[in-house]
Coordinates of C-alpha atoms and ligand atoms in Angstrom, one line a residue:
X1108 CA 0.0 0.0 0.0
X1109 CA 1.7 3.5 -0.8
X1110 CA 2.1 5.4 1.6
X1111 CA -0.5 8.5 3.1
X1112 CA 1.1 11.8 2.5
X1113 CA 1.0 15.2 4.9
X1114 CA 1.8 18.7 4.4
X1115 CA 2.9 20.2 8.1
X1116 CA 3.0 23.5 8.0
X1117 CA 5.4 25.2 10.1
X1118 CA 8.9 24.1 11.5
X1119 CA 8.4 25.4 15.3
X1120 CA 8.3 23.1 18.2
X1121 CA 5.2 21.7 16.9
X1122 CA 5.4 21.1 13.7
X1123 CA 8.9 19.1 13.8
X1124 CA 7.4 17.0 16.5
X1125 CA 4.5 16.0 14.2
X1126 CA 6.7 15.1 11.2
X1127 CA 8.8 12.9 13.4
X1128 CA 5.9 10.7 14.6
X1129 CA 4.2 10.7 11.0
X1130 CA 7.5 10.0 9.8
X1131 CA 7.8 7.0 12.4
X1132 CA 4.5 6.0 11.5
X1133 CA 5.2 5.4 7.4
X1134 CA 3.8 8.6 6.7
X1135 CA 5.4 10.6 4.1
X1136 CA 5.9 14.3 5.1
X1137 CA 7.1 17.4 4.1
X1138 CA 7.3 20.7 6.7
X1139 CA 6.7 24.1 5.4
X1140 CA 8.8 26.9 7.3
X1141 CA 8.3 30.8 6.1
X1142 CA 11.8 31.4 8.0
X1143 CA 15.2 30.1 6.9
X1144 CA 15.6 27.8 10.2
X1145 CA 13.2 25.4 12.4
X1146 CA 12.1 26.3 16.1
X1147 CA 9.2 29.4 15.4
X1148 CA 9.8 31.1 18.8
X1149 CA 12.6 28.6 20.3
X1150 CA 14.9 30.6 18.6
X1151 CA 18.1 32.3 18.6
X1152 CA 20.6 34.8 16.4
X1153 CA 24.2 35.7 16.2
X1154 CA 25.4 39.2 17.0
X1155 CA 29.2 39.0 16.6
X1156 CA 30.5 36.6 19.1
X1157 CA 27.1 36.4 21.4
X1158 CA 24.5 33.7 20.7
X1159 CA 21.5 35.8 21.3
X1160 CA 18.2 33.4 22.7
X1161 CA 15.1 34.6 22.5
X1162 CA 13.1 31.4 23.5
X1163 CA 12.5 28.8 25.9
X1164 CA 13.4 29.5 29.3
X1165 CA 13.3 26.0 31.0
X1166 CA 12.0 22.6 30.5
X1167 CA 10.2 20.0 32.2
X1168 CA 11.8 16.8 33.0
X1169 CA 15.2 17.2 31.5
X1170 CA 16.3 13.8 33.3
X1171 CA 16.1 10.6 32.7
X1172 CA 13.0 8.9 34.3
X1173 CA 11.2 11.9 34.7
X1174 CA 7.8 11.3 33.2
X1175 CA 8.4 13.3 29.8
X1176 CA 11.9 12.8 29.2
X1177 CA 10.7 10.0 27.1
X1178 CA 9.3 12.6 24.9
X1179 CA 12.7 14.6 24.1
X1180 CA 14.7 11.3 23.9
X1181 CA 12.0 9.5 21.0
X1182 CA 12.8 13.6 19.4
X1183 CA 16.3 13.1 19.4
X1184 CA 16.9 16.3 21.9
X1185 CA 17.4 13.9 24.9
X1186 CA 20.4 12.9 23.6
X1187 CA 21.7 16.5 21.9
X1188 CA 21.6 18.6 24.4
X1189 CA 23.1 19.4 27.9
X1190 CA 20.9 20.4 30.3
X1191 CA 21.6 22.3 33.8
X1192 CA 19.4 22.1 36.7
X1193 CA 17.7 24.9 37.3
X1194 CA 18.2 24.8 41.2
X1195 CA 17.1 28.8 41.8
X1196 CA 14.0 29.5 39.7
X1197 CA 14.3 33.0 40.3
X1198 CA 15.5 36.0 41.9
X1199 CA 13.5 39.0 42.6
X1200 CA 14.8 42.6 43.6
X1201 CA 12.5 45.3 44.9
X1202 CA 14.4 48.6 44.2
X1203 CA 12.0 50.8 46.4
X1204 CA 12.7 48.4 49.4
X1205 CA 15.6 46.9 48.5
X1206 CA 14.4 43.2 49.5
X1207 CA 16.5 40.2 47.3
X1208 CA 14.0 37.0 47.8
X1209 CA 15.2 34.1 46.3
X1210 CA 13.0 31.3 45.5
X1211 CA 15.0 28.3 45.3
X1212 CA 13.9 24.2 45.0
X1213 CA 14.8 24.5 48.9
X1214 CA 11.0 24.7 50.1
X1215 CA 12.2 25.0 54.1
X1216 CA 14.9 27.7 53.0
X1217 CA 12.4 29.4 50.9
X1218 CA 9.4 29.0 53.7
X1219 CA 11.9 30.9 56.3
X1220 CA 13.5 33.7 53.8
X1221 CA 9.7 34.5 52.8
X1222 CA 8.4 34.8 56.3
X1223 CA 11.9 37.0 57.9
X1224 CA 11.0 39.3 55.4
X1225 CA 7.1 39.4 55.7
X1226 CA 6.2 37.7 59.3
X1227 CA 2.4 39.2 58.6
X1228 CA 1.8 36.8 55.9
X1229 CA 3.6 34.2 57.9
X1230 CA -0.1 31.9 57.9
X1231 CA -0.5 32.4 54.2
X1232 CA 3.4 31.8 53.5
X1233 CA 3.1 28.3 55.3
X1234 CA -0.1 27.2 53.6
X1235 CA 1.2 28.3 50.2
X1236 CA 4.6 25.9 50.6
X1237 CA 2.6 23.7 52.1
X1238 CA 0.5 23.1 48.7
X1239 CA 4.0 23.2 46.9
X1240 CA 5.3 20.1 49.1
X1241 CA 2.1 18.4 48.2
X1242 CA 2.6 18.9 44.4
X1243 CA 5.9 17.9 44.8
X1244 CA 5.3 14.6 46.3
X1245 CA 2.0 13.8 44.8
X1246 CA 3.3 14.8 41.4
X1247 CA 1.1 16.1 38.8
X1248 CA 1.1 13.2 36.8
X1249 CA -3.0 13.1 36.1
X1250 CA -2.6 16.3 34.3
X1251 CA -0.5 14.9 31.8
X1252 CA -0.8 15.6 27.8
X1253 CA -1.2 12.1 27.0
X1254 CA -3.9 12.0 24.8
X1255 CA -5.7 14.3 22.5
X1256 CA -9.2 14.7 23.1
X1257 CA -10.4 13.4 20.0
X1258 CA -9.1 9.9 21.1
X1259 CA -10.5 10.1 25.2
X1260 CA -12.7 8.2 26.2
X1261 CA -15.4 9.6 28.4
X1262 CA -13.3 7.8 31.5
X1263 CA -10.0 9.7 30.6
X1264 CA -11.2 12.9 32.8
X1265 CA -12.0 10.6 35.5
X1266 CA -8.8 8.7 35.0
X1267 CA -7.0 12.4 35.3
X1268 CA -9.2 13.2 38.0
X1269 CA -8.2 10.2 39.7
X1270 CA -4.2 10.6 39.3
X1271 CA -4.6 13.7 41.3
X1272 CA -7.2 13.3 44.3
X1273 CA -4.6 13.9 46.6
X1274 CA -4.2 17.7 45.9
X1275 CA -8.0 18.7 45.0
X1276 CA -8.2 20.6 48.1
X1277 CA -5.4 22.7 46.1
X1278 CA -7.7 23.4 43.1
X1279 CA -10.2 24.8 44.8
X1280 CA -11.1 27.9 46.9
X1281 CA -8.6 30.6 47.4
X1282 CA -5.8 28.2 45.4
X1283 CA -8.3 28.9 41.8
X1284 CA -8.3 32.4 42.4
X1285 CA -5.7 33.7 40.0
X1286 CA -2.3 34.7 41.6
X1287 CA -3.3 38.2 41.0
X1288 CA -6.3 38.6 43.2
X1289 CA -5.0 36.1 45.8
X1290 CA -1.9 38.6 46.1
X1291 CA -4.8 40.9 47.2
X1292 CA -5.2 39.6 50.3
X1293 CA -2.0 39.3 51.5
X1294 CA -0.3 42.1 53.5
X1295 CA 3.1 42.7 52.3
X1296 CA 2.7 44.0 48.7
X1297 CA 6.1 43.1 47.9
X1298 CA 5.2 39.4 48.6
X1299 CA 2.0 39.7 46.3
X1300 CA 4.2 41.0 43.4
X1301 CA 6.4 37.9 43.8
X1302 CA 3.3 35.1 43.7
X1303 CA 2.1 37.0 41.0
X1304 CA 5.5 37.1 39.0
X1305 CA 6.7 34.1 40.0
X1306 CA 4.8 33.2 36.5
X1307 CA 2.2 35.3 35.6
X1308 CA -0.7 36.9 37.4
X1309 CA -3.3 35.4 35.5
X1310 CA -2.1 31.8 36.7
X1311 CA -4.4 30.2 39.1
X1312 CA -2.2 29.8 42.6
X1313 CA -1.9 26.2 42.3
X1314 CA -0.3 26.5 39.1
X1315 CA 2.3 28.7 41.2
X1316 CA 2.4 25.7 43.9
X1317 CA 3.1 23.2 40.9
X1318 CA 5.8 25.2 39.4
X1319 CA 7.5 25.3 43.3
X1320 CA 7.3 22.0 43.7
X1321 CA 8.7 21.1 40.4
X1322 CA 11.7 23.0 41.3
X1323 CA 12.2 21.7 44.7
X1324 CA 11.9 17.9 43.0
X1325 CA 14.4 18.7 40.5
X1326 CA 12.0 18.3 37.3
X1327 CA 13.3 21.8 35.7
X1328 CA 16.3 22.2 33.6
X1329 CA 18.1 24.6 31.6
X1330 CA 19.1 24.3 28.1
X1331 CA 23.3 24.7 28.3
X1332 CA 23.2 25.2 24.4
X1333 CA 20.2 27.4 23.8
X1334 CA 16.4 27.0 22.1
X1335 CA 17.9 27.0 18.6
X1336 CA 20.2 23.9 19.4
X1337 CA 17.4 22.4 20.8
X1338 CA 14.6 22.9 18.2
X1339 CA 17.6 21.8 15.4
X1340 CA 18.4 18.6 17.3
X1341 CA 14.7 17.6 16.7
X1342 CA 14.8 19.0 13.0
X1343 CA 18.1 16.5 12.5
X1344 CA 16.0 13.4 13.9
X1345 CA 13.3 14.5 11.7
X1346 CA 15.5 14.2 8.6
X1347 CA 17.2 11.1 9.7
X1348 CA 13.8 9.6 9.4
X1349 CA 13.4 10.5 6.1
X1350 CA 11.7 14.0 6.5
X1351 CA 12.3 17.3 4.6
X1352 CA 12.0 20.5 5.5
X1353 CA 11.1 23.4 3.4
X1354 CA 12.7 26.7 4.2
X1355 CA 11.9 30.1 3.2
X1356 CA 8.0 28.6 2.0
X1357 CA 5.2 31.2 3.3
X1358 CA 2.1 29.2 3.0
X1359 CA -0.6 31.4 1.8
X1360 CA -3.6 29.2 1.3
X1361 CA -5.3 25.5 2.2
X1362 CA -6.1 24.4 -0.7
X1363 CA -9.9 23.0 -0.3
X1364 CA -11.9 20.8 -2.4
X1365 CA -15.4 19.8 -1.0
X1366 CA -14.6 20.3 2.2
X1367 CA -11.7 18.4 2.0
X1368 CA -8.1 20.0 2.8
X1369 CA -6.0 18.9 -0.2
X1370 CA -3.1 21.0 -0.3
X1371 CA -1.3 23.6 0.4
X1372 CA -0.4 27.4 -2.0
X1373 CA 2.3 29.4 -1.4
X1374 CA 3.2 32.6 -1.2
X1375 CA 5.3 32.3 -4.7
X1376 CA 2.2 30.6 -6.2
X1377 CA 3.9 26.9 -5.9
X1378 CA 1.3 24.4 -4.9
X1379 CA 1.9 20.8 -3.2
X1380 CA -1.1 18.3 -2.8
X1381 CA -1.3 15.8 0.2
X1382 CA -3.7 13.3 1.7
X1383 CA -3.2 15.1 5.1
X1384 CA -2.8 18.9 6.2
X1385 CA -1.5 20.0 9.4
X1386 CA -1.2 23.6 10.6
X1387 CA 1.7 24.4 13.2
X1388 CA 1.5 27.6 12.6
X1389 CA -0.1 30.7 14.5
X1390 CA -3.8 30.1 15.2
X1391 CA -5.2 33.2 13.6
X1392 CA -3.6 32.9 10.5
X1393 CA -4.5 29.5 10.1
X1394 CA -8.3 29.5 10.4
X1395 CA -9.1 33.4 9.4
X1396 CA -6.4 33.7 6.4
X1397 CA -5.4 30.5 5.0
X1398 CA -8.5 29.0 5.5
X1399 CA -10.9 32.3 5.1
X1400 CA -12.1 31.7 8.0
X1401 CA -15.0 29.2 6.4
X1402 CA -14.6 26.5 9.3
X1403 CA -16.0 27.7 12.8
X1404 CA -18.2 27.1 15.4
X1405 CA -19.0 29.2 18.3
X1406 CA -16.5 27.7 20.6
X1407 CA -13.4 28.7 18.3
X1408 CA -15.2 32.2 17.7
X1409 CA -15.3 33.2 21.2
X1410 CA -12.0 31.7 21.8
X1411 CA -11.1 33.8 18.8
X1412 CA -12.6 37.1 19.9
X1413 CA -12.7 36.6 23.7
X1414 CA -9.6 35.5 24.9
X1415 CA -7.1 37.3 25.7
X1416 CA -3.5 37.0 24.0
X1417 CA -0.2 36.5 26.2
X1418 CA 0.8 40.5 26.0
X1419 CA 3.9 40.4 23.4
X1420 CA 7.4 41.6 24.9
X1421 CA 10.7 43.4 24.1
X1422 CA 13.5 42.2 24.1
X1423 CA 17.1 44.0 24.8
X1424 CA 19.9 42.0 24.6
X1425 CA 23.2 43.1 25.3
X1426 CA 27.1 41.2 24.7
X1427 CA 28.5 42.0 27.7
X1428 CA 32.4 41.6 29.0
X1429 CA 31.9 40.4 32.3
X1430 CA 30.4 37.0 34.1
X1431 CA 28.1 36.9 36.5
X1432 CA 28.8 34.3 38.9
X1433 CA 26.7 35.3 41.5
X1434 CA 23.4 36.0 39.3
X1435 CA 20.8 33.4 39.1
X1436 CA 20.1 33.4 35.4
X1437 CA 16.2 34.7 35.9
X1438 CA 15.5 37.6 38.2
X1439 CA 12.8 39.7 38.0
X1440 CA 13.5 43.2 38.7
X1441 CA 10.4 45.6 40.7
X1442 CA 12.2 48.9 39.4
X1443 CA 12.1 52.1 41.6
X1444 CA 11.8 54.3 38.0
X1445 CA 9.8 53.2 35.7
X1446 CA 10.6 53.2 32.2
X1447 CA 8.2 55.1 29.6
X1448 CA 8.1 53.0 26.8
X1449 CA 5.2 53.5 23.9
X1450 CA 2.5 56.0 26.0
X1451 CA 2.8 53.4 29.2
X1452 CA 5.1 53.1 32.2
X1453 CA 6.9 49.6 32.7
X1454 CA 7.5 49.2 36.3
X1455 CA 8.3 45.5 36.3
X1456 CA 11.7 43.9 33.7
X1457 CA 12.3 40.6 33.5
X1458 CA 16.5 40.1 33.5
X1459 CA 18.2 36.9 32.1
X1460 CA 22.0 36.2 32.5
X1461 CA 22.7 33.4 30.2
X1462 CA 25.8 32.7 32.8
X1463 CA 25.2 28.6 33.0
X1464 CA 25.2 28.7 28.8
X1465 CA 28.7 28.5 26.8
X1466 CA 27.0 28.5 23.9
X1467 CA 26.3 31.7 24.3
X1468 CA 29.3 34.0 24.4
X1469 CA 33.2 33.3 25.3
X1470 CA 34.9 32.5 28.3
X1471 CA 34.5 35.8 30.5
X1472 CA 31.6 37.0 28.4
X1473 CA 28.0 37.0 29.0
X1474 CA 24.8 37.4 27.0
X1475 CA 22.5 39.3 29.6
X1476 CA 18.8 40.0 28.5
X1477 CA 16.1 41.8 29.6
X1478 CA 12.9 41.4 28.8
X1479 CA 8.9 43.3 29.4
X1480 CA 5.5 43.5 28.1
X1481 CA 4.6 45.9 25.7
X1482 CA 2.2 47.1 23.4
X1483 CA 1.6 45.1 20.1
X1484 CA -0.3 48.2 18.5
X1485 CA 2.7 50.6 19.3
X1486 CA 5.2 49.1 17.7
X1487 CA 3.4 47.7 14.7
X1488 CA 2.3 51.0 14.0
X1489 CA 5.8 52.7 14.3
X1490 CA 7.4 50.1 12.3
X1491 CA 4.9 50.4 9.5
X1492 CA 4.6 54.5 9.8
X1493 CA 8.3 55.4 10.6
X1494 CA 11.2 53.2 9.8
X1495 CA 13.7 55.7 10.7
X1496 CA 11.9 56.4 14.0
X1497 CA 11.5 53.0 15.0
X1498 CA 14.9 52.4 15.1
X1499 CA 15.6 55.5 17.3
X1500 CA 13.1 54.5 19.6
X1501 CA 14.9 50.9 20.1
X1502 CA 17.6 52.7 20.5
X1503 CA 16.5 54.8 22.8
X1504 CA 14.7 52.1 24.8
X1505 CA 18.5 50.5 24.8
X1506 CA 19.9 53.1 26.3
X1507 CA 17.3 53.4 29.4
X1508 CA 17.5 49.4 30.0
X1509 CA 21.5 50.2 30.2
X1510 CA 21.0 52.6 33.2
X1511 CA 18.7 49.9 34.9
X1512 CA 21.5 47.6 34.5
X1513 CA 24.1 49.8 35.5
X1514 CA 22.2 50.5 38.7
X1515 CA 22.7 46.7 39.5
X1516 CA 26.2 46.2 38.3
X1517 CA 28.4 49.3 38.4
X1518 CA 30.5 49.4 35.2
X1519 CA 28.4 47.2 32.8
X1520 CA 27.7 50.2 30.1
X1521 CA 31.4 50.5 29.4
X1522 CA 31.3 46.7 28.9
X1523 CA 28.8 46.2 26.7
X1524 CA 30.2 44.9 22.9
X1525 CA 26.6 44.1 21.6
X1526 CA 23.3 45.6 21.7
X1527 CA 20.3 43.6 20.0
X1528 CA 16.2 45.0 20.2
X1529 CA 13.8 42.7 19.5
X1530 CA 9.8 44.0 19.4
X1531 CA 6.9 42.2 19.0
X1532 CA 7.0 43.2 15.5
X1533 CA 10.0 41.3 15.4
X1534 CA 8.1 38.1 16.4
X1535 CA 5.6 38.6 14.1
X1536 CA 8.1 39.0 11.1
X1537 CA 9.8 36.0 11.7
X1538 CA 7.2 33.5 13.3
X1539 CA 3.3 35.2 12.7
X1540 CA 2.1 34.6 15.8
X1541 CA -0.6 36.9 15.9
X1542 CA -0.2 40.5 17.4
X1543 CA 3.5 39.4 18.3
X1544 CA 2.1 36.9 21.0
X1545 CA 5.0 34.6 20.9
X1546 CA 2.9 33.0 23.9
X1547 CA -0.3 32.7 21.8
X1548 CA -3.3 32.7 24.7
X1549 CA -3.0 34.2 28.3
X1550 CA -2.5 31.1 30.5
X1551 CA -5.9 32.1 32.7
X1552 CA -7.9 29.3 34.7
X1553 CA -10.5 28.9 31.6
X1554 CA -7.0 28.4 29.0
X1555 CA -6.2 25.6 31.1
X1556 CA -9.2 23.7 31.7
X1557 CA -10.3 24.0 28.3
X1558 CA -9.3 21.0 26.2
X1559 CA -9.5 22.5 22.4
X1560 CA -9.8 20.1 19.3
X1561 CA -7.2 19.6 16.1
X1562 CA -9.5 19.6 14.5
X1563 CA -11.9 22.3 12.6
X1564 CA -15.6 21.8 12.1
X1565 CA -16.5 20.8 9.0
X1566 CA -13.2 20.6 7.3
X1567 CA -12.0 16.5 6.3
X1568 CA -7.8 15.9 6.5
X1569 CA -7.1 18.7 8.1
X1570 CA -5.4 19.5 11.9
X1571 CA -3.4 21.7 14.2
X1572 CA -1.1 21.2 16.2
X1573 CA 0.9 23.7 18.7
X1574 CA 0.7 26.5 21.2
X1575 CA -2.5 27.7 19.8
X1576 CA -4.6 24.4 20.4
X1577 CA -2.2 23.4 23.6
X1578 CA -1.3 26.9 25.1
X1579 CA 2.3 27.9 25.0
X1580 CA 4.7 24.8 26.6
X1581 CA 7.7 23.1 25.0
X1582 CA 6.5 19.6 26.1
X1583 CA 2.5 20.8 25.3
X1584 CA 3.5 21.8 21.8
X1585 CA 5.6 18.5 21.4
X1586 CA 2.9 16.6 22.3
X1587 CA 0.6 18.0 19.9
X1588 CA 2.5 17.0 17.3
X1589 CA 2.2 13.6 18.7
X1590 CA -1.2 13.6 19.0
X1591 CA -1.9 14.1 15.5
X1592 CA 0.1 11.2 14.6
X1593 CA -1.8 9.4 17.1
X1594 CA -5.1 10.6 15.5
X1595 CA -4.1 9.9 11.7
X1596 CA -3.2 6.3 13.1
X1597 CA -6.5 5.6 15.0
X1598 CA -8.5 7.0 11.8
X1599 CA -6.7 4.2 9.9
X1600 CA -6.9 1.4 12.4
X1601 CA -3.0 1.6 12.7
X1602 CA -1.2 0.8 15.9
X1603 CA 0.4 3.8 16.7
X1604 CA 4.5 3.5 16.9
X1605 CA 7.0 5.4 18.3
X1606 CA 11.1 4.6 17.6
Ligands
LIG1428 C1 10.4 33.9 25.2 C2 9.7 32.6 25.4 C3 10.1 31.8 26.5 C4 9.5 30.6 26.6 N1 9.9 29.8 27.7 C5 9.3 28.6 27.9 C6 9.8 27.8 28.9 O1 10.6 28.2 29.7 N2 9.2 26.5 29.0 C7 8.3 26.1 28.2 O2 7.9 24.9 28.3 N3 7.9 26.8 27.1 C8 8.4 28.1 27.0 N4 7.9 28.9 26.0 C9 6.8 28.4 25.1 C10 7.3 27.5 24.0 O3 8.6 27.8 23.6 C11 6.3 27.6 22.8 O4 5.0 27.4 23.3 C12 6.6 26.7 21.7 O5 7.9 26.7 21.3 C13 5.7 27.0 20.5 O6 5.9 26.1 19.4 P1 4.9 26.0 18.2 O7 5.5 25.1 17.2 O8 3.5 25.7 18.7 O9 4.8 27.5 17.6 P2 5.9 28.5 16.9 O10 7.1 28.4 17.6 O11 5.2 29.8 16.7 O12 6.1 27.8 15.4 C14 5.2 28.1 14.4 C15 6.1 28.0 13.1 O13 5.2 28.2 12.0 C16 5.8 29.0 11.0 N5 4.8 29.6 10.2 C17 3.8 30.5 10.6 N6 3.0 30.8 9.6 C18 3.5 30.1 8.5 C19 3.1 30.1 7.2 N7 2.0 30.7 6.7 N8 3.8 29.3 6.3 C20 4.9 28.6 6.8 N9 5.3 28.6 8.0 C21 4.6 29.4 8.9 C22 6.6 30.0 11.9 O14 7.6 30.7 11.2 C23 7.1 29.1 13.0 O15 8.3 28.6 12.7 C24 8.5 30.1 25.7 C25 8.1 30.9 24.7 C26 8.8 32.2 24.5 C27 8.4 33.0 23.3

């Protein structure tokens, strides 16, 4: 019997995943990637001698055993790249007070630093590591991404449910309020800005309890050689199994017949015809452009209309000539001046010292990056209105992050070698995630109880994978891929393989 062939579209995270599974399941594939390398968001760039990443922060279960290590070894990134432990998630600095907290994978150490410096929350402070111990020995196993929805059962919720009975009493009450309005209640300010930035504010708090006790059971890891490596190590096992990738191909249409997805157009008018589509790619584009928006049902409208978008960020980047051997590599930064960037005030940065990567710059040198929310509509705008003045205005943004820096390490502006902006415009030119949200949705309670179909109503052959039908995760958006695999196999009657 010849074999079935599928178009992916899009090389990112998702994509690859989904052309090494077809690929292990006799499926004939070909990936189409508008960029000139794999990975979407898990990027990274050269500036002179710096590696420049722009992606993934962490993973999950970087070690052997760990229940989705599996995963990146079937992907071939088990096995390519060195991971670190993450042993400090993060570090955060209020300038006005001048408090450091650090919030390490040491849950006693972190229990005491937290209530020293605010003994009125000492109750809530105790509770809240007390739900992080839980998650750490109880796991969070139930909630894995196993299966796609289109294959459960009506006992797989139960069977989730099950896997985590022991820490209901965590996913209900005050722990479902979102980090933001639980920080209300709490006393110390300061403390509320940490739960709420520990990930995001939308979070619900066990989510912030899960990622604590995560830490503490070692299940986070860095990645020494950076996002690109990463997403490239996958794109290697990907041709090794017979796959090819397309670069510099902009898809511009789904070809439909009768309802049917058939092929694919692209941008330079080429067209390729396949048994199978799969979409990768950003969410919007997929459904409203390629597909004219012609397959929808209320659901995805709402979701489409409703939801709110992960805000898109800046990035600055600077090549520095210095180490950092006392930096955790993420620290968040409360600043006592706020920064006026497009009509709004940041008050909050995000700072990463790539210090445990030497990937990313030579011995002595670091690759220090920081990184806040802004305004999609700002930046668009100026970039489409005013070349000239967009490029002053990164420019001048540089210059303010410097003297944030310089505040925190003495010397570092006549250090710097390197400068590098990245907008959300930036995002969107090389990856199309909608608006510049390299994060598609907002992870808020209703994102992560929804369960959201590959499929589109309607529409035969076709599916999606990635961050827009999983919500933004590296092992979420490998599992997609996974899943479709797991679907085309089922449709067939196929046992489903993985090598
Ligand atoms: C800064 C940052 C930090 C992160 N940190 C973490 C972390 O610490 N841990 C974690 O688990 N997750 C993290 N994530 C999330 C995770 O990296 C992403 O969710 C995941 O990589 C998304 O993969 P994807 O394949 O779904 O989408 P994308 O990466 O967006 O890939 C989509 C691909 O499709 C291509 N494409 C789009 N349109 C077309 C078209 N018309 N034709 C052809 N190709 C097209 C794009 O160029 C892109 O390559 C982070 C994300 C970001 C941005």
């Amino acid at each position: 019997m010849s074999k079935k062939s599928v178009l992916i579209i899009g090389a990112g995270l998702a994509g690859l995943a989904a052309g090494c599974y077809c690929q292990m399941n006799n499926y004939h594939t070909r990936i189409f990637e508008l960029h000139n390398k794999p990975g979407g968001v898990a990027t990274a760039w050269k500036r002179k001698d710096y590696i420049i990443d722009g992606g993934i922060h962490f993973i999950m279960d970087h070690k052997p055993g760990q229940p989705t290590y599996e995963l990146y070894r079937e992907l071939g990134a088990a096995q390519k790249n060195p991971f670190v432990d993450l042993n400090v998630y993060g570090r955060f600095y209020d300038q006005p007070t001048g408090k450091i907290i650090d919030i390490s994978g040491d849950l006693d150490r972190v229990d005491a630093d937290l209530k020293a410096l605010f003994p009125e929350d000492a109750r809530e402070i105790a509770s809240l590591l007390a739900g992080a111990r839980a998650m750490q020995r109880d796991g969070m196993d139930g909630m894995d991404y196993a299966r796609p929805p289109e294959l459960s059962d009506r006992w797989e919720g139960l069977r989730q449910l099950w896997g985590m009975r022991k820490l209901f009493r965590y996913f209900t009450g005050k722990y479902a309020k979102s980090a933001a309005k639980y920080a209300q209640d709490l006393h110390h300010p300061t403390l509320g800005q940490v739960i709420q930035y520990l990930f995001m504010p939308e979070v619900p708090v066990w989510f912030v309890m899960m990622i604590l006790g995560m830490c503490a059971e070692g299940r986070l890891g860095l990645l020494e050689s950076g996002s690109l490596d990463f997403a490239m190590s996958i794109e290697q096992r990907y041709q090794d199994l017979g796959g090819q990738v397309i670069y510099n191909a902009a898809v511009e249409e789904i070809l439909v017949e009768e309802n049917r997805a058939v092929g694919v157009r692209l941008a330079d008018g080429r067209e390729y015809r396949a048994d199978i589509i799969v979409s990768a790619a950003d969410g919007y584009s997929t459904i409203f452009k390629l597909l004219g928006g012609r397959y929808l049902n209320d659901k995805i409208k709402k979701r489409y209309t409703e939801w709110k978008l992960c805000s898109p960020s800046i990035m600055v980047s600077f090549g520095v000539a210095r180490e950092f051997p006392e930096t955790p590599p993420f620290n968040t930064i409360f600043l006592d001046r706020s920064l006026a960037v497009g009509g709004h005030n940041v008050d909050r940065v995000f700072l990463r010292i790539f210090n445990y990567s030497s990937k990313s710059a030579s011995p002595g040198k670091t690759v220090v990056q920081v990184e806040f929310e802004t305004e999609w509509d700002y930046w668009h705008n100026l970039r489409k209105e005013d070349h000239l003045l967009y490029k002053t205005e990164k420019e001048r943004i540089a210059g303010e992050v410097l003297n944030v820096l310089e505040k925190l390490y003495p010397g570092i502006s006549s250090q710097v070698e390197v400068t590098d902006v990245a907008t959300p415009y930036t995002t969107w030119r090389y990856t199309r995630n909608h608006q510049g949200a390299s994060m598609a949705w907002l992870y808020t309670p209703e994102l992560m109880t929804t369960v959201m179909e590959r499929t589109l109503p309607g529409l035969k052959n076709f599916y999606m994978a990635g961050q827009w039908v999983v919500g933004a995760s590296v092992p979420g958006c490998l599992y997609s891929g996974r899943h479709i695999t797991e679907i085309l196999c089922r449709r067939e009657g196929k046992q489903f393989q993985k090598c």
